[in-house]
Coordinates of C-alpha atoms in Angstrom, one line a residue:
M1 CA 109.6 88.3 115.2
A2 CA 109.1 85.2 113.1
E3 CA 106.5 85.5 110.3
Q4 CA 104.9 82.8 108.3
T5 CA 105.7 82.5 104.6
P6 CA 103.1 81.0 102.3
D7 CA 103.9 78.2 100.0
A8 CA 102.2 79.4 96.8
S9 CA 102.6 77.7 93.5
A10 CA 103.5 79.5 90.3
A11 CA 100.3 78.7 88.5
A12 CA 98.2 79.9 91.4
S13 CA 100.3 83.1 91.7
I14 CA 99.8 84.0 88.0
K15 CA 96.1 83.2 88.1
D16 CA 95.6 85.4 91.1
H17 CA 97.8 88.3 90.1
A18 CA 97.7 88.6 86.3
Q19 CA 94.2 90.0 86.9
E20 CA 95.1 92.3 89.8
N21 CA 93.2 95.6 90.1
S22 CA 90.3 94.0 88.1
P23 CA 87.7 93.5 90.9
K24 CA 86.1 90.2 91.1
Q25 CA 83.9 88.3 93.5
G26 CA 85.5 87.0 96.7
A27 CA 84.9 83.6 97.9
G28 CA 81.4 83.2 99.4
S29 CA 80.5 86.8 98.6
Q30 CA 78.3 88.7 96.3
Q31 CA 79.3 91.5 93.9
G32 CA 78.9 95.1 95.1
P33 CA 76.0 97.0 93.4
L34 CA 78.2 99.3 91.4
L35 CA 81.1 96.9 90.8
A36 CA 82.6 97.8 87.4
Q37 CA 83.5 95.3 84.7
Q38 CA 87.2 94.8 83.9
D39 CA 88.7 98.1 82.7
P40 CA 90.6 98.6 79.5
E41 CA 94.3 98.0 80.0
V42 CA 96.3 101.1 80.7
G43 CA 100.1 101.9 80.8
F44 CA 102.2 98.7 80.4
E45 CA 99.4 96.4 81.5
G46 CA 99.4 94.6 78.2
S47 CA 102.7 92.8 78.7
D48 CA 102.7 89.0 78.1
E49 CA 105.9 88.3 79.9
L50 CA 104.1 86.1 82.4
T51 CA 103.2 83.5 79.8
N52 CA 106.8 82.1 80.0
D53 CA 107.2 79.3 82.4
Q54 CA 110.5 80.6 83.8
M55 CA 108.9 84.0 84.4
K56 CA 105.9 82.3 86.1
Q57 CA 108.2 80.7 88.6
L58 CA 110.0 84.0 89.2
A59 CA 106.6 85.7 89.6
A60 CA 105.5 83.0 92.1
S61 CA 108.6 83.8 94.1
G62 CA 108.0 87.5 93.9
N63 CA 104.3 87.0 94.9
A64 CA 105.4 85.0 98.0
H65 CA 107.8 87.7 99.0
F66 CA 105.0 90.3 99.0
H67 CA 102.8 88.1 101.2
R68 CA 104.8 87.7 104.4
L69 CA 103.2 90.3 106.6
G70 CA 101.7 89.1 109.8
W71 CA 99.3 91.0 112.1
K72 CA 102.0 92.1 114.6
R73 CA 104.1 93.7 111.9
L74 CA 101.0 95.2 110.4
A75 CA 100.2 96.8 113.7
V76 CA 103.7 98.3 113.8
V77 CA 103.4 99.6 110.2
T78 CA 100.0 101.1 110.9
I79 CA 101.2 102.9 114.1
V80 CA 104.3 104.2 112.4
E81 CA 102.3 105.4 109.3
A82 CA 100.0 107.4 111.6
V83 CA 102.1 108.5 114.6
A84 CA 104.7 111.2 113.8
L85 CA 105.7 114.5 115.4
G86 CA 102.2 115.6 114.9
A87 CA 101.4 113.8 118.1
L88 CA 103.3 116.6 119.9
S89 CA 101.0 119.2 118.4
L90 CA 98.1 117.8 120.4
P91 CA 98.9 119.7 123.6
K92 CA 98.5 122.9 121.7
A93 CA 95.1 121.6 120.4
Y94 CA 94.1 120.9 124.1
D95 CA 95.1 124.4 125.0
T96 CA 92.6 125.7 122.4
L97 CA 89.8 123.2 123.1
G98 CA 90.3 122.7 126.9
M99 CA 91.4 119.5 128.7
F100 CA 88.0 117.8 128.8
P101 CA 87.0 118.3 125.2
G102 CA 90.5 117.4 124.0
V103 CA 90.6 114.1 125.9
F104 CA 87.0 113.3 124.9
L105 CA 87.5 114.0 121.2
T106 CA 90.8 112.0 121.1
I107 CA 89.2 108.9 122.6
M108 CA 86.0 109.1 120.6
L109 CA 87.6 109.8 117.2
G110 CA 90.1 107.0 117.9
L111 CA 87.3 104.6 118.5
I112 CA 85.5 105.7 115.3
S113 CA 88.8 105.3 113.4
I114 CA 89.0 101.7 114.7
F115 CA 85.4 101.1 113.6
T116 CA 86.0 102.5 110.0
S117 CA 89.2 100.4 109.8
Y118 CA 87.1 97.4 110.5
I119 CA 84.8 98.2 107.6
V120 CA 87.8 98.8 105.3
G121 CA 89.2 95.4 106.3
Q122 CA 85.8 93.7 105.6
V123 CA 85.8 95.3 102.1
K124 CA 89.3 93.8 101.5
L125 CA 88.2 90.4 102.7
K126 CA 85.1 90.4 100.5
Y127 CA 87.0 91.8 97.4
P128 CA 90.6 90.4 97.7
E129 CA 91.8 92.1 94.6
T130 CA 91.3 95.5 96.3
A131 CA 95.0 96.3 96.6
S132 CA 94.8 100.0 97.3
Y133 CA 92.2 102.8 98.0
A134 CA 92.1 103.4 94.3
D135 CA 90.6 99.9 93.8
A136 CA 88.0 100.7 96.4
G137 CA 87.1 103.7 94.4
R138 CA 86.5 101.4 91.4
L139 CA 84.2 99.2 93.5
L140 CA 82.1 102.3 94.2
L141 CA 82.2 104.4 91.1
G142 CA 83.9 102.2 88.3
R143 CA 86.8 103.6 86.4
F144 CA 86.1 107.2 87.4
G145 CA 86.3 106.2 91.1
Y146 CA 89.6 104.4 90.4
E147 CA 91.2 107.4 88.8
L148 CA 89.7 109.9 91.4
F149 CA 90.6 107.9 94.5
G150 CA 94.1 107.1 93.1
A151 CA 94.8 110.7 92.3
A152 CA 93.6 111.9 95.7
M153 CA 95.6 109.2 97.5
V154 CA 98.9 110.1 95.6
L155 CA 98.4 113.8 96.0
E156 CA 97.8 113.5 99.8
L157 CA 100.7 111.2 100.3
V158 CA 103.2 113.2 98.2
M159 CA 102.3 116.3 100.3
V160 CA 102.7 114.3 103.5
V161 CA 106.2 113.2 102.4
G162 CA 107.0 116.8 101.6
S163 CA 105.9 117.8 105.1
H164 CA 108.3 115.3 106.5
A165 CA 111.1 116.8 104.5
L166 CA 110.3 120.2 106.0
T167 CA 110.0 118.8 109.5
G168 CA 113.4 117.1 109.0
S169 CA 114.9 120.5 108.1
I170 CA 113.4 122.0 111.2
A171 CA 114.8 119.3 113.4
L172 CA 118.3 119.4 111.9
G173 CA 118.2 123.2 111.9
D174 CA 117.3 123.1 115.6
L175 CA 120.2 120.7 116.3
N176 CA 122.5 123.0 114.3
N177 CA 121.2 126.2 115.9
G178 CA 120.1 127.5 112.4
H179 CA 123.7 127.8 111.1
V180 CA 122.9 125.9 107.9
C181 CA 120.3 127.0 105.3
S182 CA 117.0 125.3 105.8
V183 CA 116.8 124.4 102.1
A184 CA 120.0 122.4 102.4
F185 CA 118.6 120.6 105.4
S186 CA 115.3 119.9 103.7
A187 CA 117.3 118.5 100.7
I188 CA 119.3 116.2 103.0
S189 CA 116.0 115.1 104.6
A190 CA 114.6 114.3 101.2
I191 CA 117.6 112.1 100.4
I192 CA 117.1 110.2 103.7
L193 CA 113.4 109.8 102.9
L194 CA 114.4 108.5 99.4
V195 CA 116.8 105.9 100.8
L196 CA 114.4 104.6 103.5
A197 CA 111.6 104.2 100.9
I198 CA 113.7 101.8 98.7
P199 CA 112.5 98.6 100.4
P200 CA 109.4 97.8 98.4
S201 CA 107.8 95.4 100.9
F202 CA 106.0 96.5 104.1
T203 CA 107.5 93.4 105.8
E204 CA 110.9 95.0 105.6
V205 CA 109.6 98.4 106.4
A206 CA 108.1 97.0 109.6
I207 CA 111.6 96.2 110.8
L208 CA 112.4 100.0 110.6
G209 CA 109.0 100.5 112.3
Y210 CA 110.3 99.1 115.5
V211 CA 113.0 101.7 115.6
D212 CA 110.5 104.4 114.7
F213 CA 108.2 103.4 117.5
V214 CA 110.9 103.3 120.2
S215 CA 112.0 106.7 118.9
I216 CA 108.6 108.5 119.2
I217 CA 108.0 107.0 122.6
A218 CA 111.4 108.2 123.7
A219 CA 110.8 111.7 122.3
I220 CA 107.4 112.0 123.9
G221 CA 108.7 110.6 127.2
I222 CA 111.6 113.1 127.2
T223 CA 109.2 116.0 126.6
I224 CA 106.7 114.9 129.2
I225 CA 109.3 114.2 131.9
A226 CA 111.3 117.4 131.2
S227 CA 108.1 119.5 131.2
G228 CA 106.9 117.9 134.5
I229 CA 110.2 118.6 136.2
Q230 CA 110.2 122.2 135.0
A231 CA 106.6 122.6 136.2
G232 CA 107.5 121.1 139.6
K233 CA 110.3 123.6 140.0
G234 CA 108.0 126.6 139.3
E235 CA 107.1 129.0 142.1
H236 CA 103.8 127.3 142.8
G237 CA 104.7 123.9 141.5
L238 CA 102.1 122.0 139.4
K239 CA 99.3 124.0 140.9
G240 CA 100.7 127.1 139.2
V241 CA 100.3 125.8 135.7
D242 CA 97.5 127.7 133.9
W243 CA 95.7 124.9 132.0
R244 CA 91.9 125.0 131.5
T245 CA 89.2 122.3 131.6
M246 CA 87.0 124.0 128.9
P247 CA 87.7 126.0 125.8
K248 CA 89.3 129.4 126.1
E249 CA 87.1 132.5 126.0
G250 CA 86.3 134.1 122.6
L251 CA 87.3 131.0 120.7
G252 CA 86.4 131.4 117.0
F253 CA 85.0 128.6 114.9
A254 CA 88.0 128.5 112.5
E255 CA 90.6 128.4 115.3
A256 CA 88.6 125.7 117.1
F257 CA 88.2 123.4 114.1
V258 CA 91.9 123.7 113.2
A259 CA 92.6 122.3 116.7
V260 CA 89.9 119.6 116.2
S261 CA 91.5 118.8 112.8
N262 CA 94.8 118.1 114.4
I263 CA 93.1 115.3 116.4
I264 CA 91.1 114.0 113.5
F265 CA 94.1 113.8 111.2
A266 CA 96.2 112.1 113.8
F267 CA 94.1 109.0 113.2
S268 CA 94.6 108.9 109.4
F269 CA 96.0 105.3 109.1
A270 CA 93.0 104.0 106.9
I271 CA 94.6 105.5 103.8
G272 CA 97.2 102.8 103.6
Q273 CA 95.2 99.9 105.1
F274 CA 94.2 98.2 101.7
S275 CA 97.9 98.3 100.7
F276 CA 99.1 96.9 104.0
M277 CA 96.5 94.1 104.1
D278 CA 97.4 93.1 100.5
E279 CA 100.7 91.9 101.9
M280 CA 99.3 89.9 104.7
H281 CA 99.7 86.1 104.7
T282 CA 96.6 85.7 106.8
P283 CA 94.3 88.7 106.0
T284 CA 91.6 87.5 108.4
D285 CA 93.9 88.4 111.3
Y286 CA 93.8 92.1 110.4
M287 CA 91.5 93.2 113.3
K288 CA 94.2 92.0 115.8
S289 CA 96.5 94.7 114.4
I290 CA 93.7 97.3 114.2
W291 CA 92.8 96.8 117.9
A292 CA 96.4 96.9 118.9
S293 CA 97.4 100.0 116.8
G294 CA 94.2 101.8 117.5
F295 CA 94.4 101.6 121.3
I296 CA 98.1 102.3 121.3
Q297 CA 97.5 105.4 119.3
I298 CA 94.6 106.5 121.6
C299 CA 96.9 106.1 124.6
I300 CA 99.8 107.9 123.0
Y301 CA 97.8 110.8 121.9
T302 CA 95.7 111.2 125.1
L303 CA 98.7 111.0 127.4
T304 CA 100.8 113.2 125.3
G305 CA 98.1 115.9 124.9
A306 CA 96.9 115.8 128.5
L307 CA 100.2 115.5 130.4
C308 CA 102.2 118.0 128.3
Y309 CA 99.3 120.5 128.5
A310 CA 98.9 119.9 132.3
F311 CA 102.7 120.5 132.8
I312 CA 103.1 123.5 130.4
G313 CA 99.8 125.2 130.3
S314 CA 98.8 128.0 128.0
N315 CA 102.4 128.7 126.9
V316 CA 102.6 125.3 125.1
L317 CA 104.0 125.4 121.6
A318 CA 103.5 123.0 118.7
P319 CA 105.2 120.6 118.8
A320 CA 105.3 120.6 122.6
L321 CA 109.0 119.7 122.7
L322 CA 109.8 123.3 121.8
S323 CA 108.3 124.3 125.1
A324 CA 110.7 122.2 127.1
G325 CA 113.7 124.6 126.6
P326 CA 116.5 124.7 124.0
T327 CA 118.6 121.9 125.5
I328 CA 115.6 119.4 125.9
S329 CA 114.2 120.4 122.5
K330 CA 117.6 119.4 120.9
V331 CA 117.7 116.1 122.7
A332 CA 114.0 115.3 121.8
F333 CA 114.5 116.3 118.2
G334 CA 117.6 114.2 118.0
V335 CA 115.8 111.2 119.4
A336 CA 112.8 111.9 117.1
L337 CA 114.8 111.9 113.8
P338 CA 113.9 108.3 113.0
V339 CA 110.3 109.1 113.4
I340 CA 110.4 111.9 110.9
F341 CA 112.1 109.9 108.2
I342 CA 110.7 106.4 108.7
S343 CA 107.1 107.6 109.0
G344 CA 107.6 109.7 105.9
S345 CA 109.1 106.9 103.9
I346 CA 106.2 104.5 104.6
N347 CA 103.9 107.1 103.0
S348 CA 106.1 107.0 99.9
T349 CA 105.9 103.2 99.8
V350 CA 102.1 103.2 100.0
A351 CA 101.8 105.7 97.1
L352 CA 104.5 104.0 95.0
R353 CA 103.2 100.5 95.4
Y354 CA 100.0 101.7 93.8
I355 CA 101.8 103.6 91.0
H356 CA 104.4 100.9 90.3
G357 CA 101.8 98.1 90.5
R358 CA 99.6 99.9 88.0
I359 CA 102.2 100.7 85.5
W360 CA 103.7 97.2 85.5
K361 CA 100.5 95.3 86.2
K362 CA 101.2 92.3 84.0
S363 CA 105.0 92.5 83.9
I364 CA 107.6 90.7 86.0
V365 CA 108.9 94.2 86.8
R366 CA 106.0 94.5 89.4
Y367 CA 107.7 92.1 91.7
V368 CA 110.9 94.1 92.1
N369 CA 113.0 91.0 92.1
T370 CA 115.0 91.5 88.8
P371 CA 117.6 94.2 87.8
R372 CA 114.9 95.8 85.6
G373 CA 112.4 95.8 88.4
W374 CA 114.8 97.4 90.8
F375 CA 115.8 100.0 88.2
W376 CA 112.2 101.1 87.7
W377 CA 111.3 100.9 91.4
I378 CA 114.3 103.1 92.5
S379 CA 113.6 105.5 89.6
L380 CA 110.0 105.9 90.8
V381 CA 111.1 106.4 94.4
T382 CA 113.6 109.1 93.3
V383 CA 111.1 111.0 91.1
F384 CA 108.3 110.8 93.7
T385 CA 110.6 112.1 96.5
I386 CA 112.0 115.0 94.4
I387 CA 108.5 116.0 93.5
A388 CA 107.5 116.0 97.2
W389 CA 110.5 118.1 98.1
V390 CA 110.0 120.6 95.3
I391 CA 106.3 121.0 96.2
A392 CA 107.1 121.6 99.9
E393 CA 109.9 124.2 99.2
A394 CA 108.2 125.9 96.3
I395 CA 104.7 126.6 97.7
P396 CA 104.8 129.5 100.2
I397 CA 101.6 128.3 102.0
F398 CA 102.5 124.6 101.9
S399 CA 101.5 123.9 105.5
D400 CA 98.0 125.2 104.9
L401 CA 97.8 123.5 101.5
L402 CA 98.6 120.2 103.3
S403 CA 95.8 120.9 105.8
L404 CA 93.5 121.6 102.9
A405 CA 94.4 118.4 101.2
S406 CA 93.8 116.5 104.5
A407 CA 90.5 118.1 105.0
L408 CA 89.4 117.1 101.5
F409 CA 90.9 113.6 101.3
V410 CA 91.7 112.2 104.8
S411 CA 88.1 113.1 105.9
G412 CA 87.0 110.7 103.2
F413 CA 89.6 107.9 103.5
S414 CA 89.3 107.7 107.2
F415 CA 85.6 108.5 107.9
W416 CA 82.9 109.0 105.4
I417 CA 84.0 106.7 102.5
P418 CA 84.2 103.6 104.8
A419 CA 80.6 104.5 105.9
V420 CA 79.5 104.6 102.3
M421 CA 81.3 101.3 101.6
W422 CA 79.3 99.7 104.4
F423 CA 75.9 100.6 102.8
Y424 CA 77.1 100.0 99.2
L425 CA 79.3 96.9 99.4
L426 CA 78.8 95.1 102.7
C427 CA 75.3 95.6 104.1
E428 CA 73.1 92.6 103.3
G429 CA 69.4 93.2 103.9
P430 CA 67.8 96.2 105.4
W431 CA 70.3 98.6 107.2
F432 CA 67.9 98.8 110.1
S433 CA 67.6 95.1 110.6
K434 CA 68.8 93.7 114.0
K435 CA 72.0 92.3 112.6
N436 CA 72.9 95.5 110.7
L437 CA 71.5 98.2 113.0
M438 CA 74.6 98.9 115.2
I439 CA 77.1 98.9 112.3
S440 CA 74.7 101.1 110.3
L441 CA 74.4 103.6 113.1
G442 CA 78.2 103.6 113.6
S443 CA 78.5 104.2 109.8
I444 CA 76.1 107.1 110.0
L445 CA 78.2 108.7 112.8
A446 CA 81.4 108.2 110.9
F447 CA 79.8 109.7 107.8
I448 CA 78.7 112.8 109.8
V449 CA 82.2 113.2 111.3
G450 CA 83.7 112.9 107.8
I451 CA 81.4 115.3 106.1
V452 CA 81.8 117.9 108.9
T453 CA 85.6 117.6 108.7
L454 CA 85.4 118.0 104.9
G455 CA 83.2 121.2 105.1
A456 CA 84.5 122.8 108.3
G457 CA 88.1 121.8 107.8
T458 CA 88.1 123.2 104.2
Y459 CA 86.5 126.5 105.4
A460 CA 88.9 126.9 108.3
T461 CA 92.0 126.2 106.1
I462 CA 90.9 128.5 103.3
K463 CA 90.3 131.2 105.9
D464 CA 93.8 130.7 107.3
I465 CA 95.3 130.8 103.7
I466 CA 93.5 134.1 103.1
D467 CA 94.8 135.6 106.4
Q468 CA 98.3 134.5 105.7
T469 CA 98.4 135.8 102.0
T470 CA 96.7 139.1 103.1
H471 CA 99.1 139.8 105.9
G472 CA 102.2 138.5 104.0
D473 CA 103.0 135.8 106.5
T474 CA 104.5 133.5 103.9
H475 CA 108.0 132.6 102.7
R476 CA 109.7 132.9 99.3
P477 CA 110.3 129.6 97.4
F478 CA 113.7 127.9 98.0
T479 CA 115.0 130.5 100.5
C480 CA 116.6 130.1 103.9
R481 CA 114.0 130.5 106.6
P482 CA 114.4 131.0 110.4
L483 CA 113.4 128.1 112.6
P484 CA 109.6 128.3 113.0
S485 CA 107.4 126.9 115.7
V486 CA 106.3 123.7 114.0
G487 CA 102.6 123.8 113.3
K488 CA 99.8 121.6 112.0
G489 CA 101.2 121.1 108.6
S490 CA 105.0 120.6 109.1
A491 CA 105.0 118.3 112.0
G492 CA 104.2 115.3 110.0
H493 CA 100.7 114.0 110.2

């Protein structure tokens, strides 16, 4: 689709971007209560390359290149960043929680995620220099918040990329019937993730996003249709499928919250929203993309969870495509390969845009439009992907470690931190005043959801880690593993 390209002048570009990551007051807005002063320069931020007129012109061109994202492409990027094979783990969560609680939680948590994304976008509009979640941390807690949020964001995303490498090895292994060592397939998956993360602009990534979106819809559709046909051919037809309306008997807290966490973490698109909006040519259009992506995700997750569970019943596996038989699982995995790799690569780009932009803050290198810029960008992509792959292969309990990181970080990025930002950075006047009351109550609800996820999710994951290590249900680093049933950690996010 056609996208608008801004006509920015070199002087305006340098004025706006030579001070990036140094929070300042947005037009018509007031400073946040804890907004820090400009931090000391770090890394290579002291470069004076941009004082040269020729470099200013080149920087203006680079700046224009990174501000071509429209709301439609933003919606695609947001969907692709959030929706991966983890969507096919939701039928298993519904089996644990029951059909009614599963559908209710999916819809309610999706609506809360749309609400918190609205708050994140309002922060971006009020403080335009907030180019990543790390900058939002600086708005709240000064330099300490900048470092803390930046580290948490990078750690979460590097582990998500590692999980996509493992998921890729499982998919390729399933297609190959396990005849090739899983380590080899995970290395191949890492190489594919590396190549797809090379485009530095989300505008280019959005083009791949269309392929990704068609791929996940096709994979889910194949799974649902095949499961429905198989259920209809059963002895008692669809009436013979043993699905439950309410939670199963004897359900423990840890098991229940692991299922709830699968739904919560499915709506984890807020972590990249600052980065995505930083490339928009018209940032005020962001809510169009949030409404579109939010409701599309709610529909995908609800239909996938409910229909697959209704067709398969208590024998459903995670992801559900493994329950559709060996032939159908191969077809679905083959169709879903773009999802595994494109969704993973977008997470790499979000993390690397923060790292690369921080290192080369005042250098022409940051625009990735010179040989030197491309060299450093590709070098960072390579190092980041290798680290993600090594972590995923080297840690025996990687899936649970990813769940732990998600409980610690995604609960904040998607829920309780936006609630805090409303009260600290956006709310003008008493929170209980007529104009603020509804948003304040919504923020309190989001804060509660986030804190409960933080506490209960951490507890449930640590308990699972203890159980695995106690019973020896782990693998040795860099060894060939049999094809597993993909669970909460290795199915993408």
